[in-house]
Coordinates of C-alpha atoms and ligand atoms in Angstrom, one line a residue:
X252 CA 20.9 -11.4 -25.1
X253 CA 18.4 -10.9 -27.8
X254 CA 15.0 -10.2 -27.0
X255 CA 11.4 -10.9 -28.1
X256 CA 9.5 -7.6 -29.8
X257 CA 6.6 -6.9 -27.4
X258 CA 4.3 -8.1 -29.9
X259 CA 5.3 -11.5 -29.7
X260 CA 5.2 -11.9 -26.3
X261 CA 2.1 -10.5 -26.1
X262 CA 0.7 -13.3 -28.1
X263 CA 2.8 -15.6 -25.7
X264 CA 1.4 -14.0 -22.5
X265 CA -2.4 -15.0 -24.0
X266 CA -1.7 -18.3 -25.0
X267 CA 0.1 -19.2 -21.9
X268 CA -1.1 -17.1 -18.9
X269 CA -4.9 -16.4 -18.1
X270 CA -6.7 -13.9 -18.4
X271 CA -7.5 -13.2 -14.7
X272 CA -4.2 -12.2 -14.1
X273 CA -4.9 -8.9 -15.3
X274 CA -1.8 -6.8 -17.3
X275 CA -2.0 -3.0 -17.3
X276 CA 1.0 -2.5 -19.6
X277 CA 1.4 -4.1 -23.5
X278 CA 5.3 -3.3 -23.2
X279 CA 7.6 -5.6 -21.1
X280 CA 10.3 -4.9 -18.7
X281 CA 14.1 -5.3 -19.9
X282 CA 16.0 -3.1 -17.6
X283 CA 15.3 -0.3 -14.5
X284 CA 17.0 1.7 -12.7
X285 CA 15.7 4.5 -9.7
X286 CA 13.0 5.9 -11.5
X287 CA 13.3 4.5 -15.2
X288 CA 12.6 1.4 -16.9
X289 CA 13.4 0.2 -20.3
X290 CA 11.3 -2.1 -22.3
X291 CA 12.2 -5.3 -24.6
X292 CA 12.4 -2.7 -27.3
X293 CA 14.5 0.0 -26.1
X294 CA 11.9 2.6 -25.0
X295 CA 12.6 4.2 -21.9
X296 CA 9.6 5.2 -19.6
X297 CA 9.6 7.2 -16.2
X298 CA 8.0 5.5 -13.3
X299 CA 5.0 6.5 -11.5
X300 CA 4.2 3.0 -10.4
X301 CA 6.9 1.6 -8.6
X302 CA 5.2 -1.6 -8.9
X303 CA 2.7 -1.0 -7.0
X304 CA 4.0 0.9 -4.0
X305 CA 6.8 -1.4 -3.7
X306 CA 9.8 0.9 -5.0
X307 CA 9.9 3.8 -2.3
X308 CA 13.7 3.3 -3.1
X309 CA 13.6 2.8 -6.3
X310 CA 15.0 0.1 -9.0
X311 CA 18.1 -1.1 -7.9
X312 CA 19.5 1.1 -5.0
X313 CA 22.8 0.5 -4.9
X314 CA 22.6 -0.2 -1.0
X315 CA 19.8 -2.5 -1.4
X316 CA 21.7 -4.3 -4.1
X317 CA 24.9 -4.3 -2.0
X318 CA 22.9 -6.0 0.9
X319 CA 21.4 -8.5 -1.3
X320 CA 24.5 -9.5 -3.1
X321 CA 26.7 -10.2 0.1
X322 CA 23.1 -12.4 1.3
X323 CA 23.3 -14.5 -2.1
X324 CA 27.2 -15.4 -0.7
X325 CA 26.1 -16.5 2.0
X326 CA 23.0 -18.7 2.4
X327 CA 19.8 -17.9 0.2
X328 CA 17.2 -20.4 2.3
X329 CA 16.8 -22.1 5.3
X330 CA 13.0 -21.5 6.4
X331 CA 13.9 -19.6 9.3
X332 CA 11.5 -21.8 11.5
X333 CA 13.7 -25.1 11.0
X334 CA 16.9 -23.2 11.1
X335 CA 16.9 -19.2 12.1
X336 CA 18.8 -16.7 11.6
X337 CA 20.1 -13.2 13.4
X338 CA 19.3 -11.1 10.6
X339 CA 15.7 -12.1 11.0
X340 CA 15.5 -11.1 14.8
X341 CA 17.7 -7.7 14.3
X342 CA 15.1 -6.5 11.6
X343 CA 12.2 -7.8 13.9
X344 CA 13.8 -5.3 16.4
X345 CA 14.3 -2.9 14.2
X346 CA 10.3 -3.1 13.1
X347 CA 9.6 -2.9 16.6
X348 CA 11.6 0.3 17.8
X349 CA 10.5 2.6 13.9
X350 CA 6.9 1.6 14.1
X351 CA 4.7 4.1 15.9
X352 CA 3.9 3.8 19.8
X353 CA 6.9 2.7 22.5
X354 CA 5.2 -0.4 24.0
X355 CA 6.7 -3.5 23.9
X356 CA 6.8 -5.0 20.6
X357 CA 6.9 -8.2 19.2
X358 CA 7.3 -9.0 15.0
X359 CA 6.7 -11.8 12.5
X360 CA 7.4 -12.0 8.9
X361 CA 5.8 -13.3 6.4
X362 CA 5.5 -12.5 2.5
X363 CA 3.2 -10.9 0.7
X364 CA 1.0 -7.9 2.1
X365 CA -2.4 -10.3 1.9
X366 CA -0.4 -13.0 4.4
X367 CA 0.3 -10.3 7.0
X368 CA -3.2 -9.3 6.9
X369 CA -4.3 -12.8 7.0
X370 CA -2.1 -13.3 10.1
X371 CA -2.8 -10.1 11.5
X372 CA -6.6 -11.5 12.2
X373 CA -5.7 -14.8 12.6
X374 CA -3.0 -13.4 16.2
X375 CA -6.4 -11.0 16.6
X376 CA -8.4 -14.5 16.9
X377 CA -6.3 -15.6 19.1
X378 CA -5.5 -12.8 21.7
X379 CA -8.9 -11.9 21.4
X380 CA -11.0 -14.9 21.2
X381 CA -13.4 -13.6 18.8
X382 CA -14.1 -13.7 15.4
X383 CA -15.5 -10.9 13.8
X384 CA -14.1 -8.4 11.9
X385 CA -14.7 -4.7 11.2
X386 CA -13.1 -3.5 7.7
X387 CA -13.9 -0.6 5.6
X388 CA -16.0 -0.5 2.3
X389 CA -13.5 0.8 -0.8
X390 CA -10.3 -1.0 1.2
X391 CA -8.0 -3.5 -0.2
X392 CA -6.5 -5.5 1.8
X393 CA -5.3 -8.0 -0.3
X394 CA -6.7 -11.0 -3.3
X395 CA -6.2 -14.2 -1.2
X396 CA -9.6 -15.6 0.1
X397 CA -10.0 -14.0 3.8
X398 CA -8.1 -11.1 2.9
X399 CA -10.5 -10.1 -0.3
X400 CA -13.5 -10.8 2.4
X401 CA -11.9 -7.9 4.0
X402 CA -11.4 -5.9 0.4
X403 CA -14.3 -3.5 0.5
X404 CA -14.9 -3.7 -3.6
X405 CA -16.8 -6.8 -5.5
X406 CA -15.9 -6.3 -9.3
X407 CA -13.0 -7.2 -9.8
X408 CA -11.7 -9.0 -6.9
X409 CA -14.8 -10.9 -5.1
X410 CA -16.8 -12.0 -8.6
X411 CA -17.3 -15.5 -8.7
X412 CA -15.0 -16.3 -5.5
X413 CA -17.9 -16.4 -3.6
X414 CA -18.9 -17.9 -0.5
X415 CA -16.6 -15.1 1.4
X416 CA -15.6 -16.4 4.8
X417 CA -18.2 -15.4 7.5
X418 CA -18.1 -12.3 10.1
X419 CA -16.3 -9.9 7.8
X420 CA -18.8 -6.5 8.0
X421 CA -17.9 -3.1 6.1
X422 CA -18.8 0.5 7.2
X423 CA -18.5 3.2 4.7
X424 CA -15.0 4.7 5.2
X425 CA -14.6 7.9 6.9
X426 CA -12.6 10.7 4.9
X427 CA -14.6 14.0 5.9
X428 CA -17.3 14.7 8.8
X429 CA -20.3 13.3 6.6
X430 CA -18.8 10.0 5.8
X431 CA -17.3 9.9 9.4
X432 CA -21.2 10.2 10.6
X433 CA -22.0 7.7 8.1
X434 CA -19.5 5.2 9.8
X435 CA -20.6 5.7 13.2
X436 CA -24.2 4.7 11.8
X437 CA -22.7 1.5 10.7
X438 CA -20.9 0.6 13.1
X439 CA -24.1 1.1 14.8
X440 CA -26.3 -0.8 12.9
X441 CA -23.9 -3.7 12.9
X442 CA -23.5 -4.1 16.9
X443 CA -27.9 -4.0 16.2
X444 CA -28.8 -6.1 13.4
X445 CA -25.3 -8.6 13.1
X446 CA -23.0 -9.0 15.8
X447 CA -22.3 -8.0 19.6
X448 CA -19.4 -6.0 20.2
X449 CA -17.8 -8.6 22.6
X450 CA -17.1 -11.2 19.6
X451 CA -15.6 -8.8 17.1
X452 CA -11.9 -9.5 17.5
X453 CA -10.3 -6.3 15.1
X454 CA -10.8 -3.3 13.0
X455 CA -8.7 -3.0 10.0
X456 CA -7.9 -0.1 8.2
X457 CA -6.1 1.7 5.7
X458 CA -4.6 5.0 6.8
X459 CA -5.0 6.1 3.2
X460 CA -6.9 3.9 1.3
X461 CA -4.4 2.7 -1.4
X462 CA -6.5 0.3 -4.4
X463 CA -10.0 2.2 -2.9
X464 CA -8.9 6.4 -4.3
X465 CA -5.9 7.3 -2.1
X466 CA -8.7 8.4 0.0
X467 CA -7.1 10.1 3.4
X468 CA -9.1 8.9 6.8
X469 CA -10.6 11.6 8.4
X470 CA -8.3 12.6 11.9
X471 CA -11.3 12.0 13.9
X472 CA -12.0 8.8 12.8
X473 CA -8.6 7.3 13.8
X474 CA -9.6 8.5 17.1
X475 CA -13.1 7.0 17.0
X476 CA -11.8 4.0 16.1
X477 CA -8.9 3.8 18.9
X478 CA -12.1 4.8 21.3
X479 CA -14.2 2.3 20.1
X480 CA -11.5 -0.5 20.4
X481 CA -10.5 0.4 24.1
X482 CA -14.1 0.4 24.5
X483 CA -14.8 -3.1 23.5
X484 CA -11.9 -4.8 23.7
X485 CA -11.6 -4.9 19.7
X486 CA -8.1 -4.9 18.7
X487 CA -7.1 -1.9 16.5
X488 CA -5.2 -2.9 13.1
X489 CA -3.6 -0.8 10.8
X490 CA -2.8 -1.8 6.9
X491 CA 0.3 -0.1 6.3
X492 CA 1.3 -2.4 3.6
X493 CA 0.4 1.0 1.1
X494 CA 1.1 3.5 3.1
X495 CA 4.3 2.1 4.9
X496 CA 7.8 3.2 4.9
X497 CA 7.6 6.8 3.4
X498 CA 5.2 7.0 1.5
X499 CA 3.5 9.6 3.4
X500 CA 5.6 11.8 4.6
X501 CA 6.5 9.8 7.8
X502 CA 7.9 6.6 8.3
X503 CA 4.6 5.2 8.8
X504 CA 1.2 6.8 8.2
X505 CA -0.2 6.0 11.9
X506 CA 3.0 8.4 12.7
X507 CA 0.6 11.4 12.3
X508 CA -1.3 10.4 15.0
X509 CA 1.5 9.2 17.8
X510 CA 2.1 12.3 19.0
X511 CA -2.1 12.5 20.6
X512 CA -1.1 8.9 21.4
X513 CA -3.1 7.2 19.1
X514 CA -1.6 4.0 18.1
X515 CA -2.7 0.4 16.6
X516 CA -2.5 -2.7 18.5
X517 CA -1.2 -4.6 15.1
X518 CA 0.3 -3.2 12.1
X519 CA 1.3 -5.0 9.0
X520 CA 4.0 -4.0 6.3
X521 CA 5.2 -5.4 2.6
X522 CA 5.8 -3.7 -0.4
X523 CA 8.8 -0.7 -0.1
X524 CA 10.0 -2.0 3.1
X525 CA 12.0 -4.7 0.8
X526 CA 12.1 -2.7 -2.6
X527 CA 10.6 -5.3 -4.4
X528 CA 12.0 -8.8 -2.5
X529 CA 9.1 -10.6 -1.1
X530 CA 8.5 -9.7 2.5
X531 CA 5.8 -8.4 4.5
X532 CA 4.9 -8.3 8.8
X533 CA 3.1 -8.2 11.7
X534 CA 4.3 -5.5 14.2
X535 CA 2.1 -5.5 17.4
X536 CA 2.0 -5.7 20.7
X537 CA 3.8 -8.2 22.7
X538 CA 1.7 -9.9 24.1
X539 CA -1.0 -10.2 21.5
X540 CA 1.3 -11.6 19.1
X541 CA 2.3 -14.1 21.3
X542 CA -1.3 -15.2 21.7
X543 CA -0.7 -18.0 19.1
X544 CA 0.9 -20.8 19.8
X545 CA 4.3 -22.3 18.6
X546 CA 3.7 -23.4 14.8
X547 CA 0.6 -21.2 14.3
X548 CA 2.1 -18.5 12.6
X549 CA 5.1 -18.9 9.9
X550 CA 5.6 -19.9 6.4
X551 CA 8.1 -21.2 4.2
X552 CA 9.4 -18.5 3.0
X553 CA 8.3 -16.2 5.2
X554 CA 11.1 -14.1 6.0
X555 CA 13.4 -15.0 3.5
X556 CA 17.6 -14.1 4.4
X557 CA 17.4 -12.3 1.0
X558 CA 14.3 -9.7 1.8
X559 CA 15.2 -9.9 5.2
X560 CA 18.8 -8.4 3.9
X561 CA 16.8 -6.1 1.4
X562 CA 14.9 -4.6 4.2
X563 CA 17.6 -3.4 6.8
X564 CA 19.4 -1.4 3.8
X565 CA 15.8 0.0 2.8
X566 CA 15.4 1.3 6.3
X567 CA 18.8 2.5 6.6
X568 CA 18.5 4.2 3.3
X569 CA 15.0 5.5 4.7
X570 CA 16.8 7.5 7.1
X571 CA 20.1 8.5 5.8
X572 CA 18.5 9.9 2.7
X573 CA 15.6 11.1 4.5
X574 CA 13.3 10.0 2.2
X575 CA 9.8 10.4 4.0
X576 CA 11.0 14.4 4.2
X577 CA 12.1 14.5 0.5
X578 CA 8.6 12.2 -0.3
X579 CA 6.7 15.2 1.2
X580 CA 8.8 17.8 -0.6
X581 CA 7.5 15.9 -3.6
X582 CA 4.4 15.6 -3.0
X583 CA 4.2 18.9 -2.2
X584 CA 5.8 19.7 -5.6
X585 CA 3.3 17.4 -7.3
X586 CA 0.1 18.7 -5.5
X587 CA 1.0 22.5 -6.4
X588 CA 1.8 21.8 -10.0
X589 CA -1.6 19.6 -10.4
X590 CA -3.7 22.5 -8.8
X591 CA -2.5 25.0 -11.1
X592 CA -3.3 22.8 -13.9
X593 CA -7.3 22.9 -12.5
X594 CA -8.6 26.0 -14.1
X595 CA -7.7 24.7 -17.4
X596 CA -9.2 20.8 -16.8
X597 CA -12.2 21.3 -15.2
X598 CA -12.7 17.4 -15.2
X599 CA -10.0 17.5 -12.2
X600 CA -12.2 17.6 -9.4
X601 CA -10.0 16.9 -6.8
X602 CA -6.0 17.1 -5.7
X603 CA -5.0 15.5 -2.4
X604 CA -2.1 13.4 -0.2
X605 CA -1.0 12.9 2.5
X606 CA 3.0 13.5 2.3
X607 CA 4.4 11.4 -1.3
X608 CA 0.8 9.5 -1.5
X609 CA -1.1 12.3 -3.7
X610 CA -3.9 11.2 -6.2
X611 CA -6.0 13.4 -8.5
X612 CA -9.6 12.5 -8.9
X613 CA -11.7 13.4 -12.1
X614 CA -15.3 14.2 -12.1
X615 CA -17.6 15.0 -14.9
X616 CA -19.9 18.7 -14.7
X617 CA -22.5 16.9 -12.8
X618 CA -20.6 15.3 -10.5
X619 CA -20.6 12.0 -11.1
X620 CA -16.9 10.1 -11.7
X621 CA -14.8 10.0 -14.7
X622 CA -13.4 7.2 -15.7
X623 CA -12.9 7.6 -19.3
X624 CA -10.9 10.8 -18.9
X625 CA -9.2 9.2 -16.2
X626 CA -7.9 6.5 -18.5
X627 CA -7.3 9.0 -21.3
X628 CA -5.1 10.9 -19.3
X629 CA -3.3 7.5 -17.9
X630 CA -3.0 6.5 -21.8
X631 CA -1.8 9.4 -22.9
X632 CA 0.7 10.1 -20.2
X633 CA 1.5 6.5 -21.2
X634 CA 2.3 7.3 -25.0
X635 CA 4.9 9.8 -23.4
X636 CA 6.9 7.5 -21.7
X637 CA 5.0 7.8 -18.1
X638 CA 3.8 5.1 -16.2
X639 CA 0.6 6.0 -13.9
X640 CA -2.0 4.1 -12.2
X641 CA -5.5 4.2 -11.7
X642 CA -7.4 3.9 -8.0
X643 CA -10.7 4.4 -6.4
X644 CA -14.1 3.0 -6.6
X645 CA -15.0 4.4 -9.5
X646 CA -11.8 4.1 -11.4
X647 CA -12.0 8.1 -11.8
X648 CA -8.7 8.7 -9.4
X649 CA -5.1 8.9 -10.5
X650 CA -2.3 8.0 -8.0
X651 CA 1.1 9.0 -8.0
X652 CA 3.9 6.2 -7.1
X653 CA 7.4 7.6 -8.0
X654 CA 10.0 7.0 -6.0
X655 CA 11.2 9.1 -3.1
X656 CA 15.1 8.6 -4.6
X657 CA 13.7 10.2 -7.8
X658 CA 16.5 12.4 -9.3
X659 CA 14.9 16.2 -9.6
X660 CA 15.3 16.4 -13.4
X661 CA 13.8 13.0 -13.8
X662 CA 10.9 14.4 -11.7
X663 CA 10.7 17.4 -13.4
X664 CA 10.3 15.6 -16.7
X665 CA 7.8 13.5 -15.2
X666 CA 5.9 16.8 -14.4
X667 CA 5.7 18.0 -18.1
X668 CA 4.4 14.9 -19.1
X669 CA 1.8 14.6 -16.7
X670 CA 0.4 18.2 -17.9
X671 CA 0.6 17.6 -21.6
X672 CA -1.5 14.6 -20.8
X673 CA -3.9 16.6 -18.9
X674 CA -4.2 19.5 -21.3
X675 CA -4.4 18.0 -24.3
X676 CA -7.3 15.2 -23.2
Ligands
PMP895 N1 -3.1 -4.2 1.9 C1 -3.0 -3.1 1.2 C2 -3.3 -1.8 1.9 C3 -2.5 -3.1 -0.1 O1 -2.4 -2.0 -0.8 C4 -2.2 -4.4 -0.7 C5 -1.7 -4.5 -2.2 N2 -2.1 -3.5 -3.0 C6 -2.4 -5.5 0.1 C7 -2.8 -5.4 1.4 C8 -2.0 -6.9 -0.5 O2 -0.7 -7.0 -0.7 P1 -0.1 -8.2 -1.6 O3 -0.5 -7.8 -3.0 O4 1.4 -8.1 -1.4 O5 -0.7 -9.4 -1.2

């Protein structure tokens, strides 16, 4: 097939696409596969964005492939609430025996990360019979209208959307003891000034904030928040849609706290658990997600046969691989070489992760956040044939996305890149 240059579809993509749906790259996709993509031009690039989170796998793992293919044979659509499928149920069970905690489970799909969240509150509603909702400032849970009320960040994703839907009230997020003080306060100061305790139906959360800096919640927090919920009878829900299926360094982030028996009442998933097929869910306790009623929860294509089939090999690869172990190795790899690098770029202020999820933050003499070098570095990175992204309120945080099938070498490679960026910026 001959292609377009990227030139001329980027005059295309303006004439015929808007501008809201904002484009990091000025290159377009041909080919991928694992951890490499190929433009419309032949360039090769490594990549350290996975599309957002969504390629824990990578591009095309044979299994995943395999699993899709023999779906396409068989039947690519039926809306699996006029006529269902097994394949649906056996990955609900599987959801419900890998997620953290052993209570009785229950799981619906759905598919795209800002649906589950959506339903997530919506079952909260209706176990709960409340309506408000406790999020955290800097989180992102997602662009669709009650799921940006629940984003913590105004520019780009609230401007001009405005009226948000009502009883959505943000804390500042807790990722050391000062900002965990700071939450208390709010949390405080809301049950005071805005609402009682007894109508607030959930707390979400990000176990690392993804979009908001790859910011890691403080241990103690998760506990505060757990104690607050049994407290109140607020309903504890973890965003795992970033986070999720290996990313850091567990199967799932609210793994790191199972073993002092801290668990959420409802957990949603999308992104890597079907490699890039749409799918995302609500994992949560049985009885709470049977609150709604028959019809209330569902969608058309929620739960497609085809990410439904993506998803079983994606776990199965998950464990056979052991990919949340070889994710920490990783990020362990990554997190050494980028501290090494800080007595010659004094702008990085910051390594951290949690397992594969590792970000670098950049930060002027003063203090105060660094965007521009941040971009520089993403540009020039860029030039070399390595895809990064930028996070955090400030836009001053680089995150790492590579997949946890990366081959070494390819890795390695990455790593070069990554410090010629940094040194020479
Ligand atoms: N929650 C979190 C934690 C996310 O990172 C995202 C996407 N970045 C979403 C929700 C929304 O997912 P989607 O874009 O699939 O709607």
């Amino acid at each position: 097939m001959k292609h377009s240059s990227n030139e001329a579809l980027l005059a295309r993509k303006a004439a015929a696409t808007p501008r809201g749906v904002g484009v990091m790259g000025n290159f377009f996709a041909d080919r991928a596969q694992n951890a490499e993509l190929w433009d419309v031009e032949g360039r090769r690039y490594i990549d350290f964005a996975g599309g957002i989170a969504v390629l824990n796998t990578g591009h095309r793992h044979p299994k995943v492939l395999a699993a899709v293919q023999a779906q396409l044979e068989r039947f690519t659509h039926t809306c699996y609430q006029i006529v269902p499928y097994e394949s649906y149920i056996a990955l609900a069970e599987k959801l419900n025996e890998i997620t953290p905690g052993s209570h009785a489970k229950k799981t619906a799909f759905f598919s795209t990360g800002a649906e589950a969240v959506e339903n997530a509150i919506k079952i909260a509603r209706a176990a709960t019979g409340r309506s408000g909702v406790i999020a955290f400032g800097g989180a992102f849970h997602g662009r669709s209208l009650y799921a940006v009320a629940l984003t913590g960040k105004v520019a780009p994703y609230k401007n001009a959307f405005g009226p948000m839907p009502a009883e959505v009230y943000h804390v500042p997020f807790p990722s050391d003891a000062e900002s965990l003080a700071e939450a208390r306060k709010g949390v405080e100061r809301l049950f005071k000034y805005d609402i009682e305790p007894s109508r607030v139906a959930a707390f979400i959360f990000e176990p690392v904030q993804g979009e908001g800096g790859f910011n890691i919640i403080h241990p103690e927090a998760v506990r505060w928040i757990r104690e607050l919920c049994n407290q109140h009878g607020i309903l504890m829900v973890a965003d795992e849609v970033q986070t999720g299926f290996g990313r850091t360094g567990k199967l799932f982030a609210m793994g790191h706290y199972e073993s002092q028996g801290i668990t959420p009442d409802l957990m949603t998933s999308a992104k890597s658990m079907a490699a890039g097929l749409n799918l995302s869910a609500v994992t949560g306790r049985a009885e709470v997600m049977d609150a709604p009623a028959p019809g209330g929860l569902g969608g058309t294509y929620a739960g497609n046969p085809l990410a439904v089939a993506a998803a079983h090999a994606v776990i199965d690869v998950m464990r056979d691989e052991k990919l949340p172990e070889r994710g920490q190795q990783l990020g362990d790899q990554l997190q050494t070489r980028l501290r090494s690098l800080q007595a010659r770029v004094p702008q990085l202020a910051d390594v951290r992760g949690q397992g594969a999820m590792v970000a670098a933050e950049f930060r002027h003499a003063d203090g105060r956040p660094d965007a521009d070098f941040t971009k520089a570095v993403q540009a020039r990175a860029l030039a070399q044939g390595l895809i990064l992204l930028t996070c955090g309120m400030d836009g001053n945080v680089l995150r790492f996305l590579f997949p946890l099938t990366i081959e070494q070498p390819v890795f390695g490679e990455a790593l070069v890149m990554l410090e010629t960026a940094l040194t020479a910026t």
